[in-house]
């Protein structure tokens, strides 16, 4: 296996070492935006440190719809530039990490009273395909009512008039984030999770460093220095601008979006469906392994940034809209086995509703030199990073071109998607006699690329039940190679099990806690605390109340 160790065993020493370096750049925030900047800047020869206050991707970057897409609906807002940029990026990100970014055919049902009729939909998707430079074989196809009904028989026949199929890509946002951070570390960058910036350090009116609080065996204060400080703090960007006393002019408008998860059998669609909610919004229903997930809502948000919840009301909204489009399934709250809720860090525009706010990114540079980036989309992370690093290099009067377009993110990458498909097929054949289910093989290789084979092989060497050994081996990998601190880091952001296979988390809960306690040498007190926190994070996505009630 070609992975680089990335763990917290000698964390205090590593932090101390970083304190003695003057970096070219410190990036605040370990979401997709910060991770993208870390890699781009490192590949252009800068010495960069990233600090993340909680776990990597624990903000918005684990709560998206997980699509690498141009955003068809932004055409309605005439955002041609944004659609073109993100549309073109789809193929780039797919090539950067083929095992994690999968082609996904989308079905857009044309329905009575919907956003699009067959002419406007056909025109919009043709423009979309053109702007994104989509290959001929993947361009939109018009479907008759009969064809849609045959492919997706659950769609409301009374509303349905015809349909269109078109191409997008599906990913796992938090895995994409961790792979970017790992790639940057292999190229010489440093990154710490659970290190929170609590204040800025200034010299002669310019920001030159950050004071931080680091979580670990002992809570520790530390300070890091750099020539440039970049805040990629997503929904927290304004908090940091306030800390820098530079929150003037434009500010963030946070909107909440939730997704609910139901078992595949309860909404058994063969392709992703992009359907009308009949309230000026559209929702996705996306099949993925054992489940189908549906979302998203879009509502202005003013509660805690640190605990964003899917409420009963959110669940009811999505169920009502889904049942309208797929009436025979009649989904109920008890069918919802998991969920996630995230915040869009959008730039506020007077008089605009959450749905109408632009998804464009913006860079702010304060008079103290703090560089903040906000807005944007998961899909456009590489271009956002390029713009930030270009700005920093310009300040230094240096020209060095961006190198991320063709850079393979995984340590032992597939050359392309067909290489990945061949590998998966071959492995399924090779391991068939070892009682590895097809789903299991698919899960490990799509999550971890070729490192997934290493996780499986290690499990096969262990004594006892294979199902348990696979989890043990996966946890060991996440602690040693992916800087995992807690069970929630593992079952939410490294493996995605809490969203995509919640049964496996509930069934093996004790095993997961035991494995963490063993590897991280927890005493009883820590174990109890972590067990409580882990249960809470499961409850947060499986039990639905009101936002206020659950916070208190
Ligand atoms: P975050 O991921 O929030 O990262 C910011 C990080 O900064 C956080 O981890 C936070 O803990 C850290 N931080 C904050 N303060 C500090 C501090 N003081 N010290 C250290 N660290 C700090 N985009 C798409 O392209 N496709 C989609 O399908 C899609 N779907 C979406 C669906 C929903 C419901 C939402 C909400 C968004 C969606 N997006 C999508 C948009 C996309 O998810 C976001 O644009 C992106 O994840 C934002 O990433 P970020 O790194 O800027 O912010």
Coordinates of N, CA, C and O in Angstrom, one line a residue, residues 219-385:
X219 N -5.5 19.5 26.6 CA -5.8 20.6 25.7 C -4.6 21.5 25.7 O -4.0 21.8 26.7
X220 N -4.3 22.1 24.5 CA -3.0 22.8 24.5 C -3.2 24.1 23.7 O -3.9 24.1 22.7
X221 N -2.6 25.2 24.2 CA -2.6 26.4 23.4 C -1.4 26.4 22.5 O -0.3 25.9 22.9
X222 N -1.5 26.8 21.3 CA -0.3 26.8 20.4 C -0.5 28.0 19.4 O -1.6 28.6 19.3
X223 N 0.6 28.3 18.8 CA 0.6 29.5 17.9 C 1.4 29.1 16.6 O 2.5 28.5 16.7
X224 N 0.9 29.5 15.5 CA 1.6 29.2 14.2 C 1.8 30.5 13.4 O 0.9 31.4 13.5
X225 N 2.8 30.6 12.6 CA 3.1 31.8 11.9 C 3.2 31.6 10.4 O 3.7 30.5 10.0
X226 N 2.8 32.6 9.6 CA 2.9 32.5 8.2 C 2.9 33.8 7.5 O 2.5 34.8 8.1
X227 N 3.4 33.9 6.3 CA 3.4 35.1 5.6 C 2.0 35.5 5.1 O 1.7 36.7 4.9
X228 N 1.2 34.5 4.8 CA -0.2 34.7 4.4 C -1.2 33.8 5.2 O -0.9 32.6 5.4
X229 N -2.3 34.4 5.6 CA -3.3 33.6 6.3 C -4.6 33.6 5.5 O -5.1 34.7 5.1
X230 N -5.0 32.4 5.2 CA -6.2 32.3 4.4 C -7.3 31.6 5.2 O -7.1 30.6 5.8
X231 N -8.5 32.3 5.2 CA -9.6 31.7 5.9 C -10.6 31.1 4.9 O -11.1 31.7 4.1
X232 N -10.7 29.7 5.0 CA -11.6 29.0 4.2 C -12.6 28.3 5.1 O -12.8 27.1 5.1
X233 N -13.2 29.2 6.0 CA -13.9 28.6 7.2 C -15.4 28.4 6.9 O -16.2 28.2 7.8
X234 N -15.8 28.5 5.6 CA -17.2 28.2 5.2 C -18.2 29.0 6.0 O -18.0 30.2 6.1
X235 N -19.2 28.4 6.7 CA -20.2 29.2 7.4 C -19.6 30.0 8.5 O -20.2 30.9 9.1
X236 N -18.3 29.8 8.9 CA -17.7 30.5 10.0 C -16.8 31.7 9.5 O -16.2 32.4 10.3
X237 N -16.8 31.9 8.2 CA -16.0 33.0 7.6 C -16.2 34.3 8.3 O -15.3 35.0 8.6
X238 N -17.5 34.6 8.5 CA -17.8 35.9 9.1 C -17.3 36.0 10.6 O -16.9 37.1 11.1
X239 N -17.4 34.9 11.3 CA -16.8 34.9 12.7 C -15.4 35.3 12.7 O -14.9 36.1 13.5
X240 N -14.6 34.7 11.7 CA -13.2 35.0 11.7 C -13.0 36.4 11.2 O -12.0 37.1 11.6
X241 N -13.8 36.9 10.3 CA -13.7 38.3 9.8 C -14.0 39.2 11.0 O -13.3 40.3 11.1
X242 N -14.9 38.9 11.9 CA -15.2 39.7 13.1 C -14.0 39.7 14.0 O -13.6 40.7 14.5
X243 N -13.4 38.5 14.2 CA -12.2 38.4 15.0 C -11.1 39.3 14.5 O -10.3 39.9 15.2
X244 N -11.0 39.5 13.2 CA -10.0 40.3 12.5 C -10.5 41.8 12.4 O -9.8 42.6 11.9
X245 N -11.7 42.0 13.0 CA -12.4 43.3 12.9 C -12.5 43.9 11.5 O -12.3 45.0 11.2
X246 N -12.7 42.9 10.6 CA -12.8 43.4 9.2 C -14.2 42.9 8.5 O -14.3 42.9 7.3
X247 N -15.1 42.7 9.4 CA -16.4 42.3 8.8 C -17.2 43.5 8.4 O -18.0 44.0 9.2
X248 N -16.9 44.0 7.2 CA -17.6 45.2 6.7 C -18.1 44.8 5.3 O -17.6 43.9 4.7
X249 N -19.1 45.6 4.8 CA -19.6 45.3 3.5 C -20.4 44.0 3.4 O -21.3 43.8 4.2
X250 N -20.0 43.2 2.4 CA -20.8 42.0 2.2 C -20.6 41.0 3.4 O -19.6 41.0 4.0
X251 N -21.7 40.2 3.6 CA -21.6 39.2 4.7 C -22.3 38.0 4.2 O -22.9 37.9 3.1
X252 N -22.2 36.9 5.0 CA -22.8 35.6 4.7 C -24.3 35.6 4.9 O -24.8 36.2 5.9
X253 N -25.0 34.8 4.1 CA -26.4 34.4 4.4 C -26.4 32.9 4.4 O -26.1 32.2 3.4
X254 N -26.6 32.4 5.6 CA -26.5 30.9 5.7 C -27.9 30.3 5.4 O -28.9 30.7 6.0
X255 N -27.9 29.3 4.6 CA -29.2 28.6 4.4 C -28.9 27.1 4.7 O -27.9 26.5 4.4
X256 N -30.0 26.5 5.3 CA -29.9 25.1 5.7 C -30.4 24.2 4.6 O -31.5 24.5 4.0
X257 N -29.7 23.1 4.4 CA -30.3 22.1 3.4 C -30.2 20.7 4.1 O -29.2 20.4 4.7
X258 N -31.3 20.0 4.0 CA -31.3 18.6 4.7 C -31.5 17.5 3.6 O -32.1 17.8 2.6
X259 N -31.0 16.4 3.9 CA -31.2 15.2 3.1 C -31.7 14.1 4.1 O -31.3 14.0 5.2
X260 N -32.7 13.3 3.6 CA -33.1 12.1 4.4 C -32.7 10.9 3.6 O -32.5 10.9 2.4
X261 N -32.5 9.8 4.4 CA -32.1 8.5 3.8 C -33.2 7.4 4.1 O -33.7 7.3 5.2
X262 N -33.6 6.7 3.1 CA -34.5 5.6 3.3 C -33.9 4.3 2.7 O -33.0 4.4 1.8
X263 N -34.3 3.2 3.2 CA -33.7 1.9 2.6 C -34.1 1.9 1.1 O -35.2 2.3 0.7
X264 N -33.2 1.3 0.3 CA -33.4 1.2 -1.1 C -34.8 0.6 -1.5 O -35.5 1.0 -2.4
X265 N -35.2 -0.4 -0.7 CA -36.5 -1.1 -1.0 C -37.6 -0.1 -0.8 O -38.7 -0.4 -1.4
X266 N -37.5 0.9 0.0 CA -38.6 1.8 0.2 C -38.8 2.9 -0.9 O -39.8 3.5 -1.1
X267 N -37.7 3.2 -1.6 CA -37.8 4.0 -2.8 C -36.8 3.5 -3.8 O -35.7 3.9 -4.0
X268 N -37.3 2.4 -4.5 CA -36.4 1.6 -5.4 C -36.4 2.2 -6.8 O -37.0 1.7 -7.7
X269 N -35.6 3.3 -6.9 CA -35.4 3.9 -8.3 C -34.1 3.3 -8.8 O -33.1 3.1 -8.1
X270 N -34.0 3.2 -10.2 CA -32.8 2.7 -10.7 C -31.8 3.8 -11.1 O -30.6 3.6 -11.1
X271 N -32.3 5.0 -11.3 CA -31.4 6.2 -11.6 C -31.8 7.3 -10.7 O -32.9 7.4 -10.1
X272 N -30.9 8.3 -10.6 CA -31.2 9.5 -9.8 C -32.3 10.3 -10.5 O -32.3 10.4 -11.8
X273 N -33.2 10.8 -9.7 CA -34.3 11.5 -10.3 C -34.3 13.0 -9.7 O -34.1 13.2 -8.5
X274 N -34.4 13.9 -10.7 CA -34.3 15.4 -10.2 C -35.8 15.9 -10.4 O -36.2 16.0 -11.6
X275 N -36.5 16.0 -9.4 CA -37.9 16.2 -9.5 C -38.5 17.5 -8.9 O -37.9 18.0 -7.9
X276 N -39.6 17.9 -9.4 CA -40.2 19.2 -8.9 C -40.8 19.1 -7.5 O -41.5 18.1 -7.2
X277 N -40.6 20.1 -6.7 CA -41.3 20.1 -5.4 C -42.5 21.0 -5.5 O -43.3 21.2 -4.5
X278 N -42.7 21.7 -6.6 CA -43.8 22.6 -6.9 C -43.9 23.8 -5.9 O -45.0 24.2 -5.6
X279 N -42.7 24.2 -5.5 CA -42.7 25.5 -4.7 C -41.5 26.3 -5.1 O -40.8 26.9 -4.3
X280 N -41.2 26.2 -6.4 CA -40.0 26.9 -7.0 C -38.7 26.2 -6.6 O -37.7 26.8 -6.8
X281 N -38.8 25.0 -6.1 CA -37.6 24.2 -5.8 C -37.7 22.9 -6.5 O -38.7 22.4 -6.9
X282 N -36.5 22.2 -6.6 CA -36.4 20.9 -7.2 C -35.6 20.0 -6.2 O -34.7 20.5 -5.6
X283 N -36.0 18.8 -6.1 CA -35.2 17.9 -5.2 C -34.6 16.7 -6.0 O -35.0 16.4 -7.1
X284 N -33.5 16.1 -5.4 CA -32.9 15.0 -5.9 C -33.3 13.7 -5.1 O -33.4 13.8 -3.9
X285 N -33.6 12.6 -5.8 CA -33.6 11.3 -5.1 C -32.5 10.5 -5.8 O -32.5 10.3 -7.0
X286 N -31.6 10.1 -4.9 CA -30.4 9.4 -5.5 C -30.1 8.1 -4.9 O -29.9 7.9 -3.7
X287 N -30.1 7.0 -5.7 CA -29.9 5.7 -5.2 C -28.4 5.5 -5.0 O -27.6 5.9 -5.8
X288 N -28.0 4.8 -3.9 CA -26.6 4.6 -3.6 C -26.4 3.4 -2.8 O -26.8 3.4 -1.6
X289 N -25.9 2.3 -3.3 CA -25.8 1.1 -2.6 C -27.1 0.6 -2.0 O -28.0 0.3 -2.7
X290 N -27.1 0.5 -0.6 CA -28.3 -0.1 0.1 C -29.4 0.9 0.3 O -30.4 0.6 0.9
X291 N -29.2 2.2 0.0 CA -30.2 3.2 0.3 C -30.5 4.2 -0.8 O -29.8 4.1 -1.9
X292 N -31.5 5.0 -0.6 CA -31.8 6.1 -1.5 C -31.8 7.3 -0.6 O -32.4 7.3 0.4
X293 N -31.1 8.4 -1.1 CA -31.2 9.6 -0.3 C -31.9 10.7 -1.1 O -31.9 10.7 -2.3
X294 N -32.6 11.6 -0.3 CA -33.5 12.6 -1.0 C -33.2 13.9 -0.3 O -33.2 14.1 0.9
X295 N -33.1 14.9 -1.2 CA -32.9 16.3 -0.7 C -32.8 17.3 -1.8 O -32.7 16.9 -2.9
X296 N -32.8 18.5 -1.6 CA -32.6 19.1 -0.3 C -33.6 20.3 -0.1 O -34.1 20.8 -1.0
X297 N -33.7 20.7 1.2 CA -34.5 21.9 1.5 C -33.6 23.1 1.4 O -32.3 22.9 1.2
X298 N -34.1 24.3 1.5 CA -33.2 25.5 1.4 C -33.9 26.6 2.2 O -34.8 27.3 1.7
X299 N -33.5 26.7 3.5 CA -34.2 27.7 4.4 C -33.1 28.5 5.1 O -32.1 28.0 5.5
X300 N -33.5 29.8 5.3 CA -32.6 30.7 6.0 C -32.3 30.1 7.4 O -33.2 29.7 8.1
X301 N -31.1 30.2 7.9 CA -30.7 29.5 9.1 C -30.1 30.5 10.1 O -29.1 31.3 9.7
X302 N -30.5 30.5 11.4 CA -30.0 31.5 12.4 C -29.6 30.8 13.7 O -29.5 31.5 14.7
X303 N -29.5 29.5 13.7 CA -29.2 28.8 15.0 C -27.7 28.5 15.1 O -26.9 29.1 14.4
X304 N -27.4 27.5 16.0 CA -26.0 27.2 16.2 C -25.3 26.7 14.9 O -25.8 25.9 14.2
X305 N -24.0 27.1 14.7 CA -23.3 26.7 13.5 C -22.7 25.3 13.8 O -22.3 24.5 12.9
X306 N -22.6 25.0 15.1 CA -21.8 23.8 15.5 C -22.7 22.5 15.6 O -22.2 21.4 15.7
X307 N -24.0 22.7 15.6 CA -24.9 21.5 15.6 C -26.1 21.8 14.8 O -27.1 22.3 15.2
X308 N -26.0 21.4 13.5 CA -27.1 21.7 12.6 C -27.9 20.4 12.4 O -27.4 19.4 12.1
X309 N -29.2 20.5 12.6 CA -30.0 19.3 12.7 C -31.1 19.2 11.7 O -31.7 20.3 11.2
X310 N -31.4 18.0 11.3 CA -32.6 17.8 10.4 C -33.8 17.7 11.4 O -33.9 16.8 12.2
X311 N -34.8 18.6 11.3 CA -35.9 18.6 12.2 C -37.0 17.8 11.6 O -37.1 17.4 10.5
X312 N -38.0 17.5 12.5 CA -39.3 16.9 12.1 C -39.9 17.6 10.9 O -40.4 17.0 10.0
X313 N -39.9 18.9 11.0 CA -40.5 19.7 9.9 C -39.7 19.5 8.6 O -40.4 19.4 7.5
X314 N -38.4 19.5 8.7 CA -37.6 19.2 7.5 C -38.0 17.9 6.9 O -38.1 17.7 5.6
X315 N -38.1 16.8 7.7 CA -38.4 15.5 7.3 C -39.8 15.5 6.6 O -39.9 15.0 5.5
X316 N -40.7 16.2 7.3 CA -42.1 16.2 6.7 C -42.1 16.9 5.3 O -42.8 16.4 4.4
X317 N -41.3 17.9 5.2 CA -41.3 18.7 3.9 C -40.8 17.7 2.8 O -41.4 17.6 1.8
X318 N -39.7 17.0 3.1 CA -39.1 16.1 2.0 C -40.1 14.9 1.8 O -40.3 14.6 0.6
X319 N -40.6 14.4 2.8 CA -41.6 13.2 2.6 C -42.8 13.7 1.8 O -43.2 12.9 0.9
X320 N -43.3 14.8 2.1 CA -44.5 15.3 1.4 C -44.2 15.4 -0.1 O -44.9 15.0 -1.0
X321 N -43.1 16.1 -0.4 CA -42.7 16.3 -1.8 C -42.4 15.0 -2.5 O -42.7 14.8 -3.7
X322 N -41.7 14.1 -1.8 CA -41.4 12.8 -2.4 C -42.6 11.9 -2.7 O -42.8 11.3 -3.7
X323 N -43.5 11.9 -1.7 CA -44.8 11.2 -1.9 C -45.6 11.7 -3.0 O -46.4 11.0 -3.6
X324 N -45.5 13.0 -3.2 CA -46.3 13.6 -4.3 C -45.7 13.1 -5.7 O -46.5 12.8 -6.6
X325 N -44.4 13.0 -5.8 CA -43.8 12.5 -7.0 C -43.8 11.0 -7.2 O -43.8 10.5 -8.3
X326 N -43.7 10.3 -6.0 CA -43.7 8.8 -6.1 C -44.9 8.3 -5.2 O -44.6 7.8 -4.1
X327 N -46.1 8.5 -5.6 CA -47.3 8.3 -4.6 C -47.4 6.9 -4.1 O -47.8 6.7 -2.9
X328 N -47.0 5.9 -4.9 CA -47.3 4.5 -4.4 C -46.4 4.1 -3.3 O -46.7 3.2 -2.5
X329 N -45.3 4.8 -3.1 CA -44.3 4.4 -2.0 C -44.8 4.8 -0.6 O -44.5 4.2 0.4
X330 N -45.6 5.9 -0.6 CA -46.1 6.4 0.7 C -45.2 6.4 1.9 O -45.4 5.7 2.9
X331 N -44.1 7.1 1.7 CA -43.0 7.1 2.8 C -43.5 7.8 4.0 O -44.3 8.8 4.0
X332 N -43.1 7.2 5.2 CA -43.5 7.8 6.5 C -42.2 8.1 7.3 O -41.1 7.6 6.9
X333 N -42.4 8.9 8.3 CA -41.2 9.2 9.1 C -40.4 8.0 9.6 O -39.2 8.0 9.6
X334 N -41.2 6.9 9.9 CA -40.5 5.7 10.4 C -39.6 5.1 9.3 O -38.7 4.2 9.6
X335 N -39.8 5.4 8.0 CA -38.9 4.9 7.0 C -37.6 5.6 6.9 O -36.7 5.1 6.3
X336 N -37.5 6.7 7.6 CA -36.3 7.5 7.5 C -35.2 7.0 8.4 O -35.4 7.0 9.7
X337 N -34.2 6.4 7.9 CA -33.2 5.7 8.8 C -32.0 6.5 9.1 O -31.2 6.2 10.0
X338 N -31.8 7.6 8.3 CA -30.7 8.5 8.6 C -30.9 9.8 7.9 O -31.9 10.0 7.2
X339 N -30.0 10.8 8.2 CA -30.2 12.1 7.6 C -28.9 12.9 7.7 O -28.1 12.5 8.5
X340 N -28.9 14.0 7.0 CA -27.8 15.0 7.3 C -28.3 16.4 7.0 O -29.2 16.6 6.2
X341 N -27.7 17.4 7.7 CA -28.2 18.8 7.5 C -26.9 19.6 7.4 O -26.0 19.5 8.3
X342 N -26.9 20.5 6.5 CA -25.7 21.4 6.3 C -26.1 22.8 6.0 O -27.2 23.1 5.6
X343 N -25.1 23.7 6.1 CA -25.3 25.1 5.8 C -24.5 25.5 4.6 O -23.3 25.3 4.4
X344 N -25.3 26.2 3.7 CA -24.6 26.8 2.6 C -24.1 28.2 3.0 O -24.9 29.1 3.4
X345 N -22.8 28.4 2.8 CA -22.2 29.8 3.2 C -22.4 30.7 2.0 O -21.4 30.9 1.3
X346 N -23.5 31.2 1.8 CA -23.8 32.1 0.6 C -23.5 33.5 0.9 O -23.6 33.9 2.0
X347 N -23.3 34.3 -0.2 CA -23.1 35.7 0.0 C -24.5 36.4 0.0 O -25.3 36.2 -0.9
X348 N -24.8 37.2 1.0 CA -26.1 37.8 1.2 C -26.3 38.8 0.1 O -25.5 39.6 -0.3
X349 N -27.6 38.8 -0.5 CA -28.0 39.8 -1.4 C -29.4 40.3 -1.0 O -30.3 39.4 -0.8
X350 N -29.5 41.6 -0.8 CA -30.8 42.1 -0.3 C -32.0 41.7 -1.1 O -31.9 41.7 -2.4
X351 N -33.0 41.2 -0.5 CA -34.3 40.9 -1.1 C -34.4 39.6 -1.8 O -35.4 39.2 -2.4
X352 N -33.3 38.8 -1.8 CA -33.3 37.5 -2.5 C -33.7 36.4 -1.5 O -33.2 36.4 -0.4
X353 N -34.4 35.4 -2.0 CA -34.8 34.3 -1.2 C -33.6 33.3 -1.2 O -32.7 33.4 -2.0
X354 N -33.6 32.4 -0.2 CA -32.4 31.4 -0.1 C -32.2 30.7 -1.4 O -31.1 30.7 -1.9
X355 N -33.3 30.3 -2.1 CA -33.1 29.5 -3.4 C -32.5 30.4 -4.5 O -31.8 29.9 -5.4
X356 N -32.8 31.7 -4.4 CA -32.3 32.6 -5.5 C -30.9 33.2 -5.3 O -30.4 33.9 -6.1
X357 N -30.4 33.0 -4.1 CA -29.0 33.5 -3.8 C -28.0 32.9 -4.7 O -28.0 31.6 -4.9
X358 N -27.0 33.6 -5.2 CA -26.0 33.1 -6.1 C -25.1 32.1 -5.3 O -24.9 32.2 -4.1
X359 N -24.7 31.1 -6.0 CA -23.7 30.1 -5.5 C -22.3 30.5 -5.8 O -21.3 29.7 -5.6
X360 N -22.1 31.7 -6.4 CA -20.7 32.1 -6.7 C -19.8 32.3 -5.5 O -20.3 32.7 -4.5
X361 N -18.5 32.1 -5.7 CA -17.6 32.4 -4.6 C -17.1 33.8 -4.6 O -17.1 34.4 -5.7
X362 N -16.6 34.3 -3.5 CA -16.0 35.6 -3.5 C -14.8 35.6 -2.5 O -14.8 34.9 -1.5
X363 N -13.8 36.4 -2.9 CA -12.6 36.5 -2.1 C -12.6 37.9 -1.4 O -12.8 38.9 -2.1
X364 N -12.3 37.9 -0.1 CA -12.2 39.2 0.6 C -10.8 39.3 1.1 O -10.4 38.4 1.8
X365 N -10.1 40.5 0.9 CA -8.8 40.7 1.6 C -9.0 41.9 2.5 O -9.3 43.0 2.1
X366 N -8.7 41.6 3.8 CA -8.9 42.7 4.8 C -7.7 43.6 4.8 O -6.6 43.3 4.3
X367 N -7.8 44.8 5.4 CA -6.7 45.7 5.4 C -5.5 45.1 6.2 O -4.3 45.5 6.0
X368 N -5.8 44.2 7.1 CA -4.7 43.5 7.8 C -4.1 42.4 7.0 O -3.1 41.7 7.5
X369 N -4.7 42.1 5.9 CA -4.1 41.1 5.0 C -4.8 39.7 5.1 O -4.3 38.7 4.5
X370 N -5.8 39.6 6.0 CA -6.5 38.3 6.1 C -7.3 38.0 4.8 O -8.1 38.9 4.3
X371 N -7.0 36.9 4.2 CA -7.7 36.5 2.9 C -8.8 35.5 3.2 O -8.5 34.5 3.8
X372 N -10.0 35.9 2.9 CA -11.2 35.0 3.2 C -11.8 34.6 1.9 O -12.0 35.5 1.0
X373 N -12.2 33.4 1.8 CA -13.0 32.9 0.6 C -14.3 32.3 1.1 O -14.3 31.5 2.0
X374 N -15.4 32.7 0.5 CA -16.7 32.2 0.9 C -17.6 32.0 -0.4 O -17.2 32.4 -1.5
X375 N -18.7 31.3 -0.1 CA -19.6 30.9 -1.2 C -19.0 29.7 -2.0 O -18.2 29.0 -1.5
X376 N -19.5 29.6 -3.2 CA -19.0 28.5 -4.1 C -19.7 27.2 -3.9 O -20.6 27.0 -3.1
X377 N -19.1 26.2 -4.6 CA -19.7 24.8 -4.5 C -18.6 23.8 -4.4 O -17.5 24.1 -4.7
X378 N -19.0 22.6 -3.9 CA -18.1 21.5 -3.9 C -17.4 21.3 -5.2 O -16.1 21.2 -5.3
X379 N -18.2 21.3 -6.3 CA -17.7 21.0 -7.6 C -16.6 22.0 -8.1 O -15.7 21.6 -8.8
X380 N -16.7 23.2 -7.6 CA -15.8 24.2 -8.1 C -14.6 24.4 -7.2 O -13.8 25.4 -7.4
X381 N -14.3 23.5 -6.3 CA -13.3 23.7 -5.3 C -11.9 24.0 -5.9 O -11.1 24.8 -5.4
X382 N -11.6 23.3 -7.0 CA -10.3 23.3 -7.6 C -10.0 24.7 -8.2 O -9.0 25.3 -8.0
X383 N -11.1 25.2 -8.8 CA -11.0 26.6 -9.4 C -10.9 27.7 -8.3 O -10.2 28.6 -8.5
X384 N -11.7 27.4 -7.3 CA -11.7 28.4 -6.2 C -10.2 28.4 -5.6 O -9.7 29.5 -5.3
X385 N -9.7 27.3 -5.4 CA -8.3 27.2 -4.8 C -7.3 27.9 -5.7 O -6.5 28.6 -5.3

